[in-house]
CSV table of C-alpha atoms in Angstrom, one decimal:
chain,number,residue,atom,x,y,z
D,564,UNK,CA,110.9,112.1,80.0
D,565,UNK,CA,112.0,112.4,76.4
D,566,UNK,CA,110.3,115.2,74.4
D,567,UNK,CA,110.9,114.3,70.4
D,568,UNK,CA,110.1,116.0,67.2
D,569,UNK,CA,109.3,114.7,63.6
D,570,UNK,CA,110.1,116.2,60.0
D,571,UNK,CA,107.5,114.2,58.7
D,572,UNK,CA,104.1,112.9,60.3
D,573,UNK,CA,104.4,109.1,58.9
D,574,UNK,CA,107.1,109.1,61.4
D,575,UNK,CA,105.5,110.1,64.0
D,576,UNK,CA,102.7,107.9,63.4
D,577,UNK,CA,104.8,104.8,63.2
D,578,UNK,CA,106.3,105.3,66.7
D,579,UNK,CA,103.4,106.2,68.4
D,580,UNK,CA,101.4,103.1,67.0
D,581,UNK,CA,104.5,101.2,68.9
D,582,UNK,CA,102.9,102.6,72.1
D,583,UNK,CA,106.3,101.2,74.0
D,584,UNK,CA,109.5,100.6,73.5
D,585,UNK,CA,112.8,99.2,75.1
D,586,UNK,CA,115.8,101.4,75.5
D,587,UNK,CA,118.7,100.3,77.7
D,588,UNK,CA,116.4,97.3,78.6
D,589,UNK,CA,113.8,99.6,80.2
D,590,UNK,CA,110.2,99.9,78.9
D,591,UNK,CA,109.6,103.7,77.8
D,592,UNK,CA,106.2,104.3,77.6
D,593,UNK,CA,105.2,106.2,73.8
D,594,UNK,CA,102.6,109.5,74.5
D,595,UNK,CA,101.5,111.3,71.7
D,596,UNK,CA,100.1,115.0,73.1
D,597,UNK,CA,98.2,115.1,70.0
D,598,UNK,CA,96.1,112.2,70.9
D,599,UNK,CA,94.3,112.7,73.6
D,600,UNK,CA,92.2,109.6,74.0
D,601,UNK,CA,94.0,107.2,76.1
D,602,UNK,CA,93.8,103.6,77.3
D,603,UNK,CA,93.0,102.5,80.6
D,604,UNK,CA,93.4,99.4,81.5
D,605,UNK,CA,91.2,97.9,85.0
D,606,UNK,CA,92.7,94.6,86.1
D,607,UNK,CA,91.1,92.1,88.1
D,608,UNK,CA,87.5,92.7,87.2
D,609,UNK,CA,84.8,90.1,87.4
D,610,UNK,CA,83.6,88.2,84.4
D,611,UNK,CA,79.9,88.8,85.4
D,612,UNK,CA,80.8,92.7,85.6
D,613,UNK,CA,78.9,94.4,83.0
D,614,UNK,CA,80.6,96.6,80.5
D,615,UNK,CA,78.3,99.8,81.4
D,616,UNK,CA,79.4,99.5,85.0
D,617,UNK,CA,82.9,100.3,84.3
D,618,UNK,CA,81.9,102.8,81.7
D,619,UNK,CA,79.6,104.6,84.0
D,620,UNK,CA,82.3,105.1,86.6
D,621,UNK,CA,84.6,106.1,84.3
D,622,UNK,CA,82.1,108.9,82.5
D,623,UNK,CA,83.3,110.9,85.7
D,624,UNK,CA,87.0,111.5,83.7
D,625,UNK,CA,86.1,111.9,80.5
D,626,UNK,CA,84.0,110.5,77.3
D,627,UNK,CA,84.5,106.7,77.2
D,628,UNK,CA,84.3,105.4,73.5
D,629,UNK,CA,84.1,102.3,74.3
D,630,UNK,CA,85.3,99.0,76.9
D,631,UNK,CA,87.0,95.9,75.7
D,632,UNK,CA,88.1,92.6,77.1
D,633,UNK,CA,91.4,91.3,76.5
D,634,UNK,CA,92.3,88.2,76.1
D,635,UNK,CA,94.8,85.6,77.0
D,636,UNK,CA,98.5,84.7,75.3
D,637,UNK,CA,99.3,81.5,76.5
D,638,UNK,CA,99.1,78.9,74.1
D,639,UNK,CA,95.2,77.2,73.8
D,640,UNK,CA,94.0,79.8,75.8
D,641,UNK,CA,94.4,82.7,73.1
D,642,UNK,CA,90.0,82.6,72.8
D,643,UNK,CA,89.3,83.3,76.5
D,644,UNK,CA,89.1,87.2,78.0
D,645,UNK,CA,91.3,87.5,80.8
D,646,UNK,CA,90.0,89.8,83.8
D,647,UNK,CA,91.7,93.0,81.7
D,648,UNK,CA,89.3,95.3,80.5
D,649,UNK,CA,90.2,98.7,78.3
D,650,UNK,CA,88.5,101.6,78.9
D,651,UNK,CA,89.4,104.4,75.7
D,652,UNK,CA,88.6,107.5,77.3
D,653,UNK,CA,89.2,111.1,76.0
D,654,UNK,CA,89.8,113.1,79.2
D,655,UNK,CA,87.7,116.2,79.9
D,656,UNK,CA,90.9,117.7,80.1
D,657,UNK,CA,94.9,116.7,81.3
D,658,UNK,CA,94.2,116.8,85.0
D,659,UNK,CA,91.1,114.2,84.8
D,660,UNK,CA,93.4,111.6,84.8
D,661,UNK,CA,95.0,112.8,87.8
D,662,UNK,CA,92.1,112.5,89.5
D,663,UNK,CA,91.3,108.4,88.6
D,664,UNK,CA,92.5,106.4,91.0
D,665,UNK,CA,94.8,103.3,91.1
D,666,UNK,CA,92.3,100.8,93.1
D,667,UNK,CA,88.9,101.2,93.7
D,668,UNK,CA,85.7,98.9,94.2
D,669,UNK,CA,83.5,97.5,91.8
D,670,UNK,CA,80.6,94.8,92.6
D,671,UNK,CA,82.0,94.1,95.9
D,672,UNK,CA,85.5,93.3,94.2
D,673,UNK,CA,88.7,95.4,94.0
D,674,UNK,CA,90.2,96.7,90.5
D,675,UNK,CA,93.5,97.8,90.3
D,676,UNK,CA,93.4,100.9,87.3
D,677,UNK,CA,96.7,101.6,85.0
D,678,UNK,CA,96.3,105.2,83.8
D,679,UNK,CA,99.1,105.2,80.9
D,680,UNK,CA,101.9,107.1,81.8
D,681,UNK,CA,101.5,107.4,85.5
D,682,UNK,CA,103.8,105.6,88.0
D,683,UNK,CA,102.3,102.3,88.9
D,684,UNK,CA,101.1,101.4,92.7
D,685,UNK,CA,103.2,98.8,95.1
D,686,UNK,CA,100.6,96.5,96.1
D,687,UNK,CA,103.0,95.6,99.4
D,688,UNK,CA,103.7,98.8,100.9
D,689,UNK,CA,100.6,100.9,99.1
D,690,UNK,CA,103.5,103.4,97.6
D,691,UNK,CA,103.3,104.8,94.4
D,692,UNK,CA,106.2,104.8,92.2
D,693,UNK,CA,107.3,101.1,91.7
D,694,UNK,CA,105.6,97.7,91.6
D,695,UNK,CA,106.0,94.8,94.3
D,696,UNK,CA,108.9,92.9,92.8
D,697,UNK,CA,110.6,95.9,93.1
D,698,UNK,CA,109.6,97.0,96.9
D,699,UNK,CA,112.1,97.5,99.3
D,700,UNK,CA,109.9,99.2,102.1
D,701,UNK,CA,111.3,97.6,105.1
D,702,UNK,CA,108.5,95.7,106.9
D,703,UNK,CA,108.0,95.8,110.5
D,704,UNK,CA,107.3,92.4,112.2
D,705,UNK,CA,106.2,93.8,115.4
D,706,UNK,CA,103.5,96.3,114.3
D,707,UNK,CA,102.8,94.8,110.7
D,708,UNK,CA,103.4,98.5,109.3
D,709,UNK,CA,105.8,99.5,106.6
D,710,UNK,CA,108.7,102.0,106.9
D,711,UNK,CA,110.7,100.7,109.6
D,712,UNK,CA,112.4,97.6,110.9
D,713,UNK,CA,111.8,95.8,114.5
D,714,UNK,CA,114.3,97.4,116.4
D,715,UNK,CA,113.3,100.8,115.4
D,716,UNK,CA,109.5,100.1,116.1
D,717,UNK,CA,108.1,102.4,118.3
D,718,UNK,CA,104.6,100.3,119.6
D,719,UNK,CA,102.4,102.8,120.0
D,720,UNK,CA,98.1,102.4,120.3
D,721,UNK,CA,97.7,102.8,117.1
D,722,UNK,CA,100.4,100.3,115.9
D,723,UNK,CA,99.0,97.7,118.4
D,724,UNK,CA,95.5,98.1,116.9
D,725,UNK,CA,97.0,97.7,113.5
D,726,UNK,CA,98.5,94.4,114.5
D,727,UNK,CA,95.0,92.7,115.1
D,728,UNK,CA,93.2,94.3,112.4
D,729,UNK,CA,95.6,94.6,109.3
D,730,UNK,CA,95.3,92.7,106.2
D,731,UNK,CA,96.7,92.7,103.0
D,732,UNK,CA,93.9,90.8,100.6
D,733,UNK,CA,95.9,92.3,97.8
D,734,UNK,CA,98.9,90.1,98.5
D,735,UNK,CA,97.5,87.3,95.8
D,736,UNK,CA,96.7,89.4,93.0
D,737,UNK,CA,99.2,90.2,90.1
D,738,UNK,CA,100.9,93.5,89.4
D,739,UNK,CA,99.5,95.4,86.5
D,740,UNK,CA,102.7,94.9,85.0
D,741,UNK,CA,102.9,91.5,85.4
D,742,UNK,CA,99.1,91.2,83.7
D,743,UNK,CA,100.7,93.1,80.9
D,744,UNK,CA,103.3,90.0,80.6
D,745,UNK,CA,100.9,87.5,79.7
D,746,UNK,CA,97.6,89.3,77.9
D,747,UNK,CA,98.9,90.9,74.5
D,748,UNK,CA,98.1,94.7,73.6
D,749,UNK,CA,96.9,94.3,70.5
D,750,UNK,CA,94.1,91.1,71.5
D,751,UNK,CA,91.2,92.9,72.9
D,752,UNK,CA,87.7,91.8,72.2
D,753,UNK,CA,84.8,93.7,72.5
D,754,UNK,CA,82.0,90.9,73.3
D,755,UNK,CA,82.2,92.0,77.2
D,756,UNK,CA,82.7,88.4,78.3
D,757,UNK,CA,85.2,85.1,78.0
D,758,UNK,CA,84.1,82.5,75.1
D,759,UNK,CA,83.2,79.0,75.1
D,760,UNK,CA,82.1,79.8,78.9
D,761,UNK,CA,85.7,79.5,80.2
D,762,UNK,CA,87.3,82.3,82.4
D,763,UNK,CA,91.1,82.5,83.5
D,764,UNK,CA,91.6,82.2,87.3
D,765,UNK,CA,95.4,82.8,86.8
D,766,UNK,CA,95.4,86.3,88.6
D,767,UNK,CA,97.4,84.7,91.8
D,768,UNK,CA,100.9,85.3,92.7
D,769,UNK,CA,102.8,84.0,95.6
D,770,UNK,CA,102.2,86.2,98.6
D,771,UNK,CA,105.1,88.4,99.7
D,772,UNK,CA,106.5,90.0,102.8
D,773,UNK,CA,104.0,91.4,104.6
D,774,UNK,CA,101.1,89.6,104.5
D,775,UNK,CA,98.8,88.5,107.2
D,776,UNK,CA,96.9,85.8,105.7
């Protein structure tokens, strides 16, 4: 963490409006303590979700201004919302955001949350601190668990109830940093829904080591 000071405000304005940027080819995320309202982003979320649904669960955290739907990069496709929403909340205070989570439920579907700032979730090994592509949890064959490789596996009750019942339904859906890699930040739309009646399905991703399915 950097901690930077300004002789004039212009400046300071013009790099927080960058929101990131790239130093030694590694994104640095741009946090202005003066601004307090910050953008959440909830990936994976239904088209038929209302907007007021995600509001209303965030209300919990903070004031949400408002919710918007961004849309999609790739060319011909730039006029569809993509399953991102953005939720501008100003926190009730610095540890509300602690407290939202990275996944929850919503309609019977799972959301994956990106709080800006805070380390991102694994969806392989259910860590926090790096993303799947970067996971290297060793993955037990044995007991499906992570932490440990076959010949250290201890098979205990537990681990041989966990190897008829795991799953990892998460194993098909993007990273938030890989959503980030093909919506733009500065596309949202506030109509609460894709145009023209189209929605993008493109959410999948090869499943990885470790899945059940």
């Amino acid at each position: 963490v950097w901690m930077l000071t300004f002789q004039k405000a212009e400046d300071l304005q013009a790099l927080a409006a960058e929101a990131e940027i790239s130093v030694k080819n590694r994104k640095c995320l741009i946090i202005d303590p003066n601004h307090q309202d910050k953008d959440v982003k909830v990936h994976w979320v239904p088209p038929k979700v209302p907007d007021e649904v995600l509001a209303h669960h965030f209300e919990r955290f903070g004031k949400v201004k408002k919710v918007t739907r961004e849309k999609w990069r790739r060319p011909g496709l730039e006029h569809i919302g993509s399953s991102t929403r953005i939720v501008q909340l100003t926190p009730r205070d610095p540890a509300s955001l602690d407290a939202v989570p990275h996944q929850v439920t919503i309609h019977g579907c799972p959301v994956l949350i990106a709080v800006p700032g805070r380390p991102p979730l694994c969806l392989r090994c259910r860590q926090i601190g790096h993303v799947r592509r970067q996971c290297r949890t060793p993955w037990c064959r044995s007991c499906r668990a992570f932490g440990h490789r076959e010949a250290d596996c201890v098979q205990s009750y537990a681990a041989k109830t966990r190897q008829k019942t795991r799953s990892q339904p998460l194993d098909d859906y993007m990273d938030a940093e890989d959503m980030d890699a093909m919506v733009p930040r500065s596309s949202p739309t506030a109509n609460g829904g894709a145009e023209d009646g189209h929605h993008a399905h493109e959410e999948r991703a090869e499943a990885t080591e470790g899945s059940t399915n």
